[in-house]
Short mmCIF file of C-alpha atoms in Angstrom, two decimals:
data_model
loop_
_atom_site.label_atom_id
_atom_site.label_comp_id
_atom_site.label_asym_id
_atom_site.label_seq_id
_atom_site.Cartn_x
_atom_site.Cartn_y
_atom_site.Cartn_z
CA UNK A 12 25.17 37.58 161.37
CA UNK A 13 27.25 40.86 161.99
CA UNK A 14 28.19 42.26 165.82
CA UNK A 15 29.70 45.24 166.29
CA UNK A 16 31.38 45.58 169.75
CA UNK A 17 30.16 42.24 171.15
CA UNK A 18 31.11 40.29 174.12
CA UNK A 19 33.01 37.32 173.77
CA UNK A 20 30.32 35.75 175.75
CA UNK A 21 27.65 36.85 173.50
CA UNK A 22 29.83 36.06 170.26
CA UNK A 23 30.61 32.21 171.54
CA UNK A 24 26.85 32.17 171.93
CA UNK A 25 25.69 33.17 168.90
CA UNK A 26 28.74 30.82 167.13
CA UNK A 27 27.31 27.60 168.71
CA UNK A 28 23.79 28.29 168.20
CA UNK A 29 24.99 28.80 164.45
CA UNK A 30 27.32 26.14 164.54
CA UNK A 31 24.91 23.42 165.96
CA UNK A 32 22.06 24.69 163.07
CA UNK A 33 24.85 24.45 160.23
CA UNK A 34 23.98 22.06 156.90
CA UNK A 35 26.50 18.79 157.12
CA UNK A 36 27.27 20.73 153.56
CA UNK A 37 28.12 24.56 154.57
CA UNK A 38 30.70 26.20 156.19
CA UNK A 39 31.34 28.42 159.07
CA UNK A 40 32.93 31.38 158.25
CA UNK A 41 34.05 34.07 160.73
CA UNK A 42 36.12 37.15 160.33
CA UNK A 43 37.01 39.02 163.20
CA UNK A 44 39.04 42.28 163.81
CA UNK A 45 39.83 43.82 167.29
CA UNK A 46 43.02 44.93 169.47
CA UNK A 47 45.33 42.27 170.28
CA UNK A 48 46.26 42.74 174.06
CA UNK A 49 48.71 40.80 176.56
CA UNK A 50 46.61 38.44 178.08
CA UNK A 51 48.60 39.08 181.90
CA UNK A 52 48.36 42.58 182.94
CA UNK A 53 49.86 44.03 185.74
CA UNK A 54 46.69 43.34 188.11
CA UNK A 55 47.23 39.61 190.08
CA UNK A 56 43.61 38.67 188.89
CA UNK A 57 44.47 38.87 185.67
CA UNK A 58 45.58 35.34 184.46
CA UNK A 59 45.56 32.82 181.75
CA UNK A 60 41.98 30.83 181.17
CA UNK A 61 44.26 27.74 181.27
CA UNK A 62 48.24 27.55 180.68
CA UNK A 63 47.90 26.05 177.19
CA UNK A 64 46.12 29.30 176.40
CA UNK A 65 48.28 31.73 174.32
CA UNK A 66 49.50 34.95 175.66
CA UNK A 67 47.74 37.63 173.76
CA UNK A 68 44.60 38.05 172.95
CA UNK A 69 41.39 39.75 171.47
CA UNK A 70 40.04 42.58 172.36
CA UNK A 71 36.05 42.89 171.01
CA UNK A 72 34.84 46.20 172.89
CA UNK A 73 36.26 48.37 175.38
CA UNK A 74 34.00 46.67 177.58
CA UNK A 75 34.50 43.06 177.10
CA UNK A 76 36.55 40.20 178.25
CA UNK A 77 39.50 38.84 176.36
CA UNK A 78 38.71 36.47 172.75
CA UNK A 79 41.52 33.82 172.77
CA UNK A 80 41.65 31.94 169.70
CA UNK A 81 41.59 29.07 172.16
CA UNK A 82 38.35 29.56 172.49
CA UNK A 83 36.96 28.69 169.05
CA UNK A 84 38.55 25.23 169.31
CA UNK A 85 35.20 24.16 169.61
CA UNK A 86 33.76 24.93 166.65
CA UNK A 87 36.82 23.20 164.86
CA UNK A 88 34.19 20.36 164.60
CA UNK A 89 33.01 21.93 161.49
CA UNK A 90 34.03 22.82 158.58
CA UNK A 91 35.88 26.58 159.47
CA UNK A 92 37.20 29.36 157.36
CA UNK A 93 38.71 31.83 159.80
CA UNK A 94 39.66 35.77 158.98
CA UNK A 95 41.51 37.85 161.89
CA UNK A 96 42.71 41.55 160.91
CA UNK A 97 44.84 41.99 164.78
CA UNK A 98 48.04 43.06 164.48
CA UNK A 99 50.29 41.48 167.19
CA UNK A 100 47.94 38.65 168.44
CA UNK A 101 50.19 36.02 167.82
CA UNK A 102 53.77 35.76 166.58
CA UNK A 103 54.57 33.24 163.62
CA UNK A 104 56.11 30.53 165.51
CA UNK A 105 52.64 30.36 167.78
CA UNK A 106 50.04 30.23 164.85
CA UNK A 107 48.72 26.85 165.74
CA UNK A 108 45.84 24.47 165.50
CA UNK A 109 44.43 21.22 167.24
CA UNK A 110 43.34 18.56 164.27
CA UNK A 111 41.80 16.42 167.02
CA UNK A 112 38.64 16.81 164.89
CA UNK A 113 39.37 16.13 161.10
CA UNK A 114 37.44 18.77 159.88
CA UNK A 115 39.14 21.30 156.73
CA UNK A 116 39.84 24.45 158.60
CA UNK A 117 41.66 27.50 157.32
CA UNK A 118 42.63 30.42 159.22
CA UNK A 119 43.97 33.80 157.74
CA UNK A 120 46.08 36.46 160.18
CA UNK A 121 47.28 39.74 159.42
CA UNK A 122 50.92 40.42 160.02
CA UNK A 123 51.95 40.62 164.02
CA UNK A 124 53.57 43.84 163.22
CA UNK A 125 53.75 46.45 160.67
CA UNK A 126 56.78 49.10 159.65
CA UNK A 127 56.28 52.55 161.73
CA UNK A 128 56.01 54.51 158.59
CA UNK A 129 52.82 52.13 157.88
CA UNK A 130 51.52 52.22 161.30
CA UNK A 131 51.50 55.93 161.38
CA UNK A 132 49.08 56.27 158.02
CA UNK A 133 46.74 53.94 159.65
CA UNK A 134 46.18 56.32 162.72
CA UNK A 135 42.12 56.51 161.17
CA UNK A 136 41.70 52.87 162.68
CA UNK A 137 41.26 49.79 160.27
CA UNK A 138 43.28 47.11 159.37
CA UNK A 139 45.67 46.69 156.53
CA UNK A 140 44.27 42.74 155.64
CA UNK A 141 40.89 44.52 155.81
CA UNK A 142 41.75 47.23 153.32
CA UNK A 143 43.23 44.84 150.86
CA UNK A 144 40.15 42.55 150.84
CA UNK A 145 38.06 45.56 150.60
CA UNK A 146 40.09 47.18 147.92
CA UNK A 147 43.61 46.36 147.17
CA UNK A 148 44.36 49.39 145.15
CA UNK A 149 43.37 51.73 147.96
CA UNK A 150 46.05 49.03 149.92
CA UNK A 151 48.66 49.41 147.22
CA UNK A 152 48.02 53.37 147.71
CA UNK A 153 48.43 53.48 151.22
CA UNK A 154 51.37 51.32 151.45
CA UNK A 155 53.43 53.32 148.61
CA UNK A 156 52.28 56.69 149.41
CA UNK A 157 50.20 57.06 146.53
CA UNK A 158 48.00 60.17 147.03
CA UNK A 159 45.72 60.15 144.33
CA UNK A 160 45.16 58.39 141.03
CA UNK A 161 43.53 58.94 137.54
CA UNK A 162 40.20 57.56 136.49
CA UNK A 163 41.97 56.15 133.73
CA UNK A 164 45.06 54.56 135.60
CA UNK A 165 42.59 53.28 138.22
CA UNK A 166 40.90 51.14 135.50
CA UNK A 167 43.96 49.44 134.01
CA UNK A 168 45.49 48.35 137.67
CA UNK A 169 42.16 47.26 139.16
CA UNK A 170 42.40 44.94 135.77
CA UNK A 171 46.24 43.80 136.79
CA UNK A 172 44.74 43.33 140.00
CA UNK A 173 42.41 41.12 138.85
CA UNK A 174 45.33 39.46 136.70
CA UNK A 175 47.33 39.11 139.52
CA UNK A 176 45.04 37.56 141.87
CA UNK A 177 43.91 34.97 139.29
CA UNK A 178 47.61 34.04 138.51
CA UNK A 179 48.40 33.54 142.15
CA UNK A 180 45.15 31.70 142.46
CA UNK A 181 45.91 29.19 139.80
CA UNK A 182 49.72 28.68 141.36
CA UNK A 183 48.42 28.07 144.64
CA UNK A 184 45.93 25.08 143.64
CA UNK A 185 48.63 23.70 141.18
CA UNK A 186 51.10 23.33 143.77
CA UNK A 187 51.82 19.43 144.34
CA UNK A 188 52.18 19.71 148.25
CA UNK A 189 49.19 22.29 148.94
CA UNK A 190 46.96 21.55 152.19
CA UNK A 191 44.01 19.49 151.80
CA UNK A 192 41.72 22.23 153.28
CA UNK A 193 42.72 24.87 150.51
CA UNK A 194 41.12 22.40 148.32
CA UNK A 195 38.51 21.32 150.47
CA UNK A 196 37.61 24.86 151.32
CA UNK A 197 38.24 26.83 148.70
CA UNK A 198 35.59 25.30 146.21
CA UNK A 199 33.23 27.76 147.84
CA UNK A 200 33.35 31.20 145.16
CA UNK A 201 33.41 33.58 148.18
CA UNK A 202 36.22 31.90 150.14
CA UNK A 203 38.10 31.29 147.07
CA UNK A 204 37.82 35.52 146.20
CA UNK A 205 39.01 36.15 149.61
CA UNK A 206 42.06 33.67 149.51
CA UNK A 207 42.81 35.68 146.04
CA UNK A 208 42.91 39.06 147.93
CA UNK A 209 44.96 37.34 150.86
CA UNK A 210 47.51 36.21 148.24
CA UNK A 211 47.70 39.33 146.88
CA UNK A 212 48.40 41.45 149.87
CA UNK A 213 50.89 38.56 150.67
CA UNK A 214 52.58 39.55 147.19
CA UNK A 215 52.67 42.96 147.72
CA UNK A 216 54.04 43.21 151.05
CA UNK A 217 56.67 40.19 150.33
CA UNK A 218 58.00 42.43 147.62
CA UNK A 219 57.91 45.84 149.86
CA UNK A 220 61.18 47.27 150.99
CA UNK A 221 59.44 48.29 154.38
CA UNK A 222 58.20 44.97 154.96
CA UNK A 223 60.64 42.45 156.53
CA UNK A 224 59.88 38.55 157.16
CA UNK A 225 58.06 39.31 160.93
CA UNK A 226 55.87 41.67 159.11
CA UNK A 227 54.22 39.60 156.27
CA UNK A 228 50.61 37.72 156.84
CA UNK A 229 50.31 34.73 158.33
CA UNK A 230 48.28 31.35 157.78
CA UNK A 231 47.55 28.10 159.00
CA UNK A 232 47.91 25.17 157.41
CA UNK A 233 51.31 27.46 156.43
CA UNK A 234 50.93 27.76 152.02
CA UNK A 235 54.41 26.43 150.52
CA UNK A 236 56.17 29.88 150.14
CA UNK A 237 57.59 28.64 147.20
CA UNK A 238 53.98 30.08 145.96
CA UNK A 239 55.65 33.73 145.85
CA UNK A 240 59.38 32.63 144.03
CA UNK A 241 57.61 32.18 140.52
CA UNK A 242 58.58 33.83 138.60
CA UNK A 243 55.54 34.26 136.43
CA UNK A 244 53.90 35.36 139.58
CA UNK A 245 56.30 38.25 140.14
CA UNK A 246 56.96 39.83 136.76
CA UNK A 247 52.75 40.44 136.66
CA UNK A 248 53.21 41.94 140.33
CA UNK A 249 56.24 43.89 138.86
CA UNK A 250 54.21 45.17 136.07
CA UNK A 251 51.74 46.60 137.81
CA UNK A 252 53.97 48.40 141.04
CA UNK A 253 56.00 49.34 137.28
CA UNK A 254 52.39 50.60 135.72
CA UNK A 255 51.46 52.48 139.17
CA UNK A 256 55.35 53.98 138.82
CA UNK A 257 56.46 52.25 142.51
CA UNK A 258 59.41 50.62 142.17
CA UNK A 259 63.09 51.84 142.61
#
């Protein structure tokens, strides 16, 4: 199901509706991207749902209420692979979950901030996550300044790309102390291409001048980040920043 500027009331509606029709087998998967906003504005209306709520939230349409990610506790009962591209909703030290309901969940943020210089190439709308799941060269371009690129070259980095991804893939379910839902979860071939592509743009921005601690992604249950100090893992990321002639 796909909505394009939907309420939150119409979105929570559709999600239990789906949610109560789910197989005991499948898995709800929801990606959402929208402008974070301080949930307390300047008006005394405007207040908090409830004070465990967090202080930003989501913005859907110009026209709707807030999104809190409070407000998909709910639908923790089932199994839940979550995707948000919104920049600023939540700092790191907030990204949190209830486990009241023992269900494998996964949830996948974009950095709560980016470098100006990034910011300011973005000014056509669309978020950076978003890009690199889409197409993580075009990512690697916008993030290094890259203005164009040969057929040819094209072809061999989409192929370290792939090389990459894999690599990081294969470290991530080899690590000893990795989160049970990463394995629960990540069975499934289309959440297990996204977590690639999430890894990656992890990599890449980790090893980015421009991009200090505050403004790498984030994720809950937290991967070990001793994921991204192999070695192996970063002389193939090396090669290809070397390949697309990005390093200093």
């Amino acid at each position: 199901t796909h909505f394009h500027k939907v309420s939150t009331f119409s979105l929570l509606e559709a999600l239990s509706g789906i949610s109560n029709a789910l197989p005991p087998s499948q898995i709800l998967f929801l990606y959402i991207s929208g402008v974070s906003t301080p949930a307390v504005s300047s008006t005394p209306q405007a207040v908090l749902p409830h004070p465990s709520y967090t202080t930003n939230s989501l913005i859907l349409s110009p026209h709707a209420d807030q999104l809190f990610l409070e407000d998909l506790y709910p639908y923790l009962r089932r199994p839940l692979f979550l995707l948000v591209d919104s920049p600023g909703l939540l700092p790191h030290s907030d990204l949190s979950f209830p486990e009241r309901f023992h269900q494998p969940f996964i949830c996948l943020m974009s950095p709560p901030t980016y470098p100006t210089t990034i910011e300011n190439s973005m000014t056509r709308g669309g978020g950076l996550l978003t890009l690199f799941l889409a197409s993580p060269l075009s990512g690697i371009c916008l993030i290094c300044g890259i203005q164009s690129i040969t057929t040819k070259l094209c072809h061999t980095a989409l192929q370290l790309i792939t090389q990459v991804e894999d690599i990081a893939f294969s470290s991530l379910t080899n690590l000893p102390n990795l989160p049970l839902p990463y394995k629960q979860l990540c069975t499934n071939i289309t959440l297990q291409y996204i977590v690639k592509r999430f890894l990656f743009f992890w990599g890449c921005l980790r090893l980015h001048l421009g991009f200090k601690k505050e403004c790498l992604p984030r994720c809950y249950p937290p991967i070990p980040t001793i994921l991204f100090h192999s070695s192996y893992l970063n002389t193939e990321l090396y090669e290809l920043f070397n390949f697309l002639a990005v390093t200093e």
